[in-house]
XYZ file of C-alpha atoms in Angstrom:
377
model
C -38.746 -46.200 -43.331
C -39.311 -42.482 -43.847
C -37.084 -39.896 -42.238
C -38.489 -37.176 -40.017
C -38.237 -34.615 -42.834
C -40.121 -36.936 -45.194
C -42.858 -37.502 -42.603
C -43.347 -33.763 -42.216
C -43.384 -33.419 -46.002
C -46.118 -36.081 -46.215
C -48.424 -33.985 -44.047
C -47.762 -30.782 -45.990
C -48.088 -32.457 -49.396
C -51.372 -34.127 -48.487
C -52.831 -30.715 -47.614
C -51.808 -29.537 -51.078
C -52.583 -32.634 -53.188
C -55.338 -34.389 -51.210
C -54.382 -37.882 -52.461
C -52.401 -40.673 -50.857
C -51.072 -41.945 -54.165
C -50.050 -38.453 -55.352
C -48.130 -37.847 -52.139
C -46.535 -41.299 -52.380
C -45.408 -40.569 -55.945
C -43.722 -37.331 -54.823
C -42.102 -38.754 -51.687
C -41.150 -42.069 -53.287
C -42.902 -44.556 -51.008
C -46.009 -46.730 -50.921
C -49.398 -45.044 -50.608
C -50.242 -47.246 -47.600
C -47.204 -45.808 -45.781
C -48.495 -42.301 -46.460
C -51.921 -43.280 -45.114
C -50.410 -44.787 -41.961
C -48.378 -41.678 -41.168
C -51.311 -39.362 -41.797
C -53.530 -41.409 -39.488
C -50.876 -41.251 -36.773
C -50.659 -37.506 -37.263
C -54.441 -37.131 -36.910
C -54.384 -39.174 -33.681
C -51.758 -36.785 -32.302
C -49.040 -39.387 -32.038
C -45.403 -38.334 -32.231
C -43.869 -38.133 -35.674
C -40.729 -39.884 -34.493
C -40.280 -43.409 -35.716
C -40.608 -46.456 -33.554
C -37.201 -47.481 -32.231
C -36.930 -51.224 -32.428
C -34.660 -53.164 -30.177
C -31.682 -55.041 -31.561
C -30.986 -58.693 -31.152
C -27.705 -57.787 -29.446
C -29.219 -55.480 -26.799
C -29.611 -58.233 -24.135
C -25.957 -59.166 -24.657
C -24.457 -55.668 -24.669
C -22.948 -55.969 -21.198
C -21.408 -59.325 -22.140
C -19.850 -57.801 -25.252
C -18.391 -54.959 -23.179
C -16.955 -57.386 -20.648
C -15.266 -59.393 -23.395
C -13.818 -56.213 -24.935
C -12.434 -55.104 -21.578
C -11.015 -58.567 -20.926
C -9.213 -58.772 -24.277
C -8.181 -55.078 -24.449
C -10.331 -54.553 -27.554
C -8.882 -57.504 -29.521
C -11.879 -59.863 -29.523
C -13.244 -60.793 -32.971
C -16.831 -61.239 -34.056
C -16.569 -64.909 -35.100
C -15.038 -65.903 -31.774
C -17.610 -63.870 -29.883
C -20.452 -65.460 -31.867
C -19.670 -68.904 -30.471
C -19.758 -67.577 -26.931
C -23.014 -65.690 -27.475
C -24.686 -68.687 -29.088
C -24.109 -70.559 -25.862
C -25.716 -67.651 -23.995
C -28.827 -67.752 -26.206
C -28.027 -65.286 -28.987
C -30.108 -66.004 -32.123
C -29.062 -63.130 -34.383
C -26.679 -63.164 -37.315
C -22.924 -62.715 -37.388
C -23.279 -59.410 -39.231
C -25.523 -57.973 -36.502
C -23.068 -59.065 -33.825
C -20.104 -57.584 -35.718
C -21.926 -54.267 -36.079
C -22.648 -54.116 -32.337
C -19.074 -55.181 -31.574
C -17.673 -52.393 -33.759
C -19.801 -49.800 -31.945
C -18.719 -51.057 -28.516
C -15.048 -51.164 -29.566
C -15.245 -47.568 -30.735
C -16.624 -46.533 -27.350
C -13.893 -48.501 -25.556
C -11.198 -46.797 -27.642
C -12.641 -43.382 -26.784
C -12.495 -44.234 -23.096
C -8.922 -45.503 -23.394
C -7.604 -42.573 -25.410
C -4.907 -40.670 -23.565
C -5.583 -36.980 -23.135
C -2.498 -34.768 -23.204
C -2.814 -31.693 -21.037
C -0.087 -29.192 -20.182
C 1.412 -29.680 -16.748
C 1.173 -26.706 -14.400
C 2.324 -26.521 -10.817
C 1.211 -24.236 -8.043
C 2.914 -20.814 -7.981
C 6.323 -21.013 -6.358
C 6.496 -24.819 -6.325
C 8.641 -26.042 -9.219
C 11.547 -24.774 -11.284
C 12.729 -27.046 -14.137
C 16.399 -26.837 -15.145
C 18.213 -28.382 -18.101
C 21.207 -27.935 -20.400
C 21.459 -27.810 -24.176
C 24.340 -27.599 -26.654
C 23.683 -24.754 -29.100
C 26.883 -24.297 -31.097
C 30.431 -23.033 -30.655
C 31.929 -19.793 -29.361
C 35.281 -18.136 -30.022
C 37.278 -17.722 -26.793
C 40.872 -16.892 -25.893
C 41.570 -20.643 -25.775
C 40.083 -21.193 -29.232
C 36.759 -22.629 -30.305
C 34.709 -23.904 -27.359
C 31.334 -25.583 -27.242
C 28.551 -23.255 -26.163
C 25.968 -24.561 -23.710
C 22.572 -23.115 -22.894
C 21.465 -23.105 -19.255
C 17.676 -22.937 -19.310
C 15.216 -22.783 -16.408
C 11.418 -22.700 -16.661
C 8.953 -21.914 -13.887
C 6.249 -24.565 -13.666
C 3.390 -22.105 -13.136
C 4.028 -18.990 -15.234
C 6.264 -20.704 -17.827
C 8.733 -17.828 -17.542
C 12.094 -18.845 -18.978
C 15.572 -17.947 -17.829
C 18.333 -18.530 -20.406
C 22.066 -18.091 -19.960
C 25.058 -19.260 -21.988
C 28.265 -20.878 -20.735
C 31.241 -22.649 -22.257
C 31.153 -25.615 -19.856
C 28.805 -27.497 -17.512
C 30.940 -27.645 -14.374
C 29.333 -27.374 -10.959
C 30.598 -23.812 -10.442
C 28.883 -22.781 -13.669
C 25.671 -24.588 -12.685
C 25.711 -22.871 -9.294
C 26.260 -19.503 -10.971
C 23.296 -20.108 -13.285
C 21.034 -21.216 -10.426
C 22.053 -18.246 -8.279
C 21.339 -15.781 -11.083
C 18.032 -17.534 -11.804
C 17.022 -17.381 -8.124
C 17.906 -13.696 -8.099
C 15.611 -13.096 -11.072
C 12.666 -15.366 -10.150
C 13.033 -16.030 -6.441
C 13.673 -19.422 -4.825
C 11.032 -22.100 -5.542
C 10.107 -25.008 -3.294
C 11.534 -27.623 -5.680
C 14.137 -27.603 -8.427
C 13.750 -30.443 -10.936
C 16.728 -31.440 -13.039
C 18.274 -34.355 -14.888
C 20.974 -36.599 -13.410
C 24.413 -35.236 -14.387
C 27.395 -35.890 -12.134
C 27.328 -32.280 -10.993
C 23.957 -33.030 -9.388
C 23.692 -36.798 -8.811
C 26.716 -38.837 -7.801
C 25.176 -42.334 -7.682
C 21.974 -44.344 -7.347
C 21.109 -46.387 -4.270
C 18.037 -48.634 -4.365
C 16.719 -46.703 -7.337
C 17.060 -43.326 -5.599
C 19.479 -40.562 -6.539
C 22.222 -39.472 -4.157
C 22.776 -35.743 -4.521
C 26.179 -34.191 -4.912
C 27.432 -32.834 -1.587
C 28.175 -29.465 -3.190
C 24.623 -29.320 -4.505
C 23.247 -30.072 -1.046
C 25.301 -27.214 0.406
C 24.011 -24.937 -2.340
C 20.420 -25.869 -1.474
C 20.972 -25.061 2.187
C 21.845 -21.449 1.433
C 18.718 -20.881 -0.690
C 15.759 -20.398 1.698
C 12.417 -21.568 0.350
C 9.945 -18.763 -0.329
C 6.907 -21.054 -0.533
C 5.269 -21.095 2.882
C 2.927 -24.036 2.306
C 5.425 -26.519 3.792
C 6.540 -25.363 7.211
C 8.925 -28.296 7.661
C 10.742 -27.581 4.430
C 13.205 -24.825 5.252
C 15.264 -25.074 2.102
C 14.711 -25.643 -1.582
C 14.475 -29.351 -2.363
C 16.430 -30.546 -5.379
C 14.627 -33.432 -7.052
C 16.424 -35.498 -9.702
C 14.013 -36.726 -12.347
C 14.657 -40.375 -11.444
C 14.389 -39.823 -7.700
C 10.969 -41.456 -7.500
C 9.673 -38.771 -5.147
C 6.390 -36.893 -5.321
C 7.349 -34.918 -8.406
C 5.739 -34.530 -11.833
C 6.405 -36.999 -14.606
C 9.515 -36.745 -16.775
C 7.467 -35.988 -19.882
C 5.582 -33.161 -18.175
C 8.737 -31.526 -16.855
C 11.029 -31.941 -19.853
C 8.555 -30.765 -22.505
C 8.917 -26.995 -21.855
C 12.693 -27.407 -21.496
C 13.059 -29.389 -24.696
C 10.977 -26.869 -26.616
C 13.226 -23.993 -25.546
C 16.513 -25.824 -26.159
C 15.354 -27.129 -29.534
C 14.271 -23.644 -30.585
C 17.631 -22.134 -29.662
C 19.468 -24.962 -31.430
C 17.339 -24.613 -34.558
C 18.046 -20.897 -34.772
C 21.792 -21.351 -34.340
C 22.424 -24.402 -36.559
C 25.718 -24.126 -38.461
C 26.745 -20.872 -36.804
C 29.983 -20.073 -35.018
C 29.279 -17.588 -32.250
C 31.805 -14.807 -31.786
C 29.841 -12.971 -29.110
C 27.266 -14.202 -26.632
C 25.012 -11.337 -27.668
C 24.776 -12.830 -31.170
C 22.138 -15.202 -29.859
C 19.567 -12.439 -29.391
C 18.159 -14.706 -26.712
C 16.553 -11.915 -24.702
C 14.251 -10.942 -27.566
C 13.835 -14.085 -29.650
C 13.854 -16.989 -27.215
C 13.713 -16.179 -23.524
C 10.476 -14.219 -23.805
C 8.553 -16.872 -25.705
C 5.077 -17.447 -24.218
C 5.505 -14.621 -21.723
C 8.942 -15.771 -20.592
C 11.768 -13.650 -19.334
C 15.477 -14.113 -19.591
C 18.906 -12.686 -19.142
C 22.280 -13.060 -20.824
C 25.192 -12.504 -18.479
C 28.952 -12.809 -19.033
C 30.489 -16.093 -18.002
C 33.025 -14.651 -15.564
C 33.408 -11.449 -13.615
C 36.422 -10.499 -15.742
C 34.108 -10.212 -18.734
C 31.943 -7.616 -16.958
C 32.458 -4.266 -18.777
C 33.016 -0.918 -17.141
C 29.671 0.937 -16.769
C 31.037 4.274 -18.047
C 32.735 2.672 -21.050
C 29.634 0.697 -21.940
C 27.414 3.769 -21.594
C 29.766 5.699 -23.902
C 29.597 2.902 -26.465
C 25.817 2.874 -26.220
C 25.700 6.628 -26.867
C 27.942 6.306 -29.929
C 25.846 3.418 -31.224
C 22.671 5.479 -30.801
C 24.202 8.267 -32.914
C 25.158 5.771 -35.631
C 21.664 4.341 -35.490
C 20.131 7.777 -36.106
C 22.425 8.296 -39.103
C 21.527 4.879 -40.500
C 17.818 5.602 -40.202
C 18.316 8.956 -41.935
C 20.151 7.118 -44.723
C 17.241 4.722 -45.052
C 14.789 7.624 -45.367
C 16.994 9.232 -48.036
C 17.014 5.977 -50.007
C 13.223 5.999 -49.950
C 13.216 9.578 -51.279
C 15.693 8.592 -53.974
C 13.419 5.784 -55.061
C 10.542 8.270 -55.346
C 12.645 10.791 -57.317
C 12.407 13.472 -54.640
C 16.130 14.389 -54.709
C 15.983 16.239 -58.036
C 17.865 13.528 -59.918
C 16.929 10.584 -62.011
C 15.786 7.724 -59.770
C 18.067 4.657 -59.732
C 17.038 1.271 -61.039
C 14.731 -0.872 -58.870
C 17.488 -3.443 -58.349
C 19.851 -0.759 -57.036
C 17.189 0.632 -54.705
C 16.451 -2.849 -53.366
C 20.136 -3.550 -52.729
C 20.645 -0.204 -50.965
C 17.535 -0.676 -48.848
C 18.599 -4.196 -47.811
C 22.030 -2.943 -46.786
C 20.523 -0.074 -44.821
C 18.002 -2.395 -43.153
C 20.767 -4.754 -42.083
C 22.767 -1.830 -40.718
C 19.799 -0.473 -38.776
C 19.001 -3.915 -37.383
C 22.604 -4.516 -36.341
C 22.945 -1.124 -34.673
C 19.611 -1.451 -32.886
C 20.615 -4.860 -31.561
C 24.014 -3.552 -30.507
C 22.431 -0.569 -28.759
C 20.043 -2.838 -26.885
C 22.831 -5.203 -25.824
C 25.011 -2.345 -24.636
C 22.151 -0.938 -22.577
C 21.601 -4.337 -20.991
C 25.293 -4.767 -20.227
C 25.394 -1.269 -18.710
C 22.494 -2.114 -16.398
C 24.158 -5.381 -15.400
C 27.444 -3.646 -14.665
C 25.695 -1.000 -12.579
C 23.796 -3.659 -10.614
C 26.987 -5.664 -10.074
C 28.806 -2.529 -8.929
C 26.021 -1.593 -6.503
C 26.117 -5.094 -4.949
C 29.875 -4.978 -4.490
């Protein structure tokens, strides 16, 4: 059978050659086929080919039913016996071809589509913990934990570091997160003992301290008039909450990213994480790094003085970097150093500038936090 392009070529070639056999020799078909298509063209019939029915067309619905019944596991030889009894007269190969087409369609209908989970604004806040390394404290090396919270709608992230996961620390992280984002209608979390004490009939029993914490956090979402306080939903509570996969995916991504960036490191300062710039603002997120206790809060004047001194050192370091560039170009009136020396000097200066810029930023943030804490007290 000729394709549509070949049929159109037959008409054009016949106008040029004027012979059925000449056109057939060019196209590669019989001259009677050329004559038949030209006669159909003269009668004004469509150039599309005649679509013949298949021997399996009357049994298509039966094939689909068998595929649905067996979850796509039915085989052609087994199906042939059943179709013979129903009056099928075609071959096994024809039935297998139709079965393969129907199975492909069934697989497309059964394929799971993964879509990101989004809640309504102000509805859900997802909270989780992650272990990201160790920190040097007065009591020695302590494990460092990452408190991470993600808003279900905007995907804004709040990240804070602690050296334990006690309830007081969890409450401090939630309070600071509520201060930054507001209080959502629901807080979704895992089932640690600080949140869930036991399970009764498959439902989680919340910690009494957590219930008291929820009662002092008024809900800002006005769509539920009967819900006066933020509801804390454990993942296994079985209530009307999103699936575990949907809620833990954004949390796992953040915790895994922080862990990957801190593998093998011993943290001497919480600011070493650079979380505000490198992690908490991923995908439009926001974050904050606060000291663990109030005793760690610096004096605003002292921190501002340190920030001013750091800014002066940063200016000197940048001037040094510019002078190295001039040295490399021979603009200082002396013989330029070797490329290896210039590269080493530039790398050292770059590291110094980066360190001072990070330190200046952290000091500014700590100054703002101290001022805000002082204004609240």
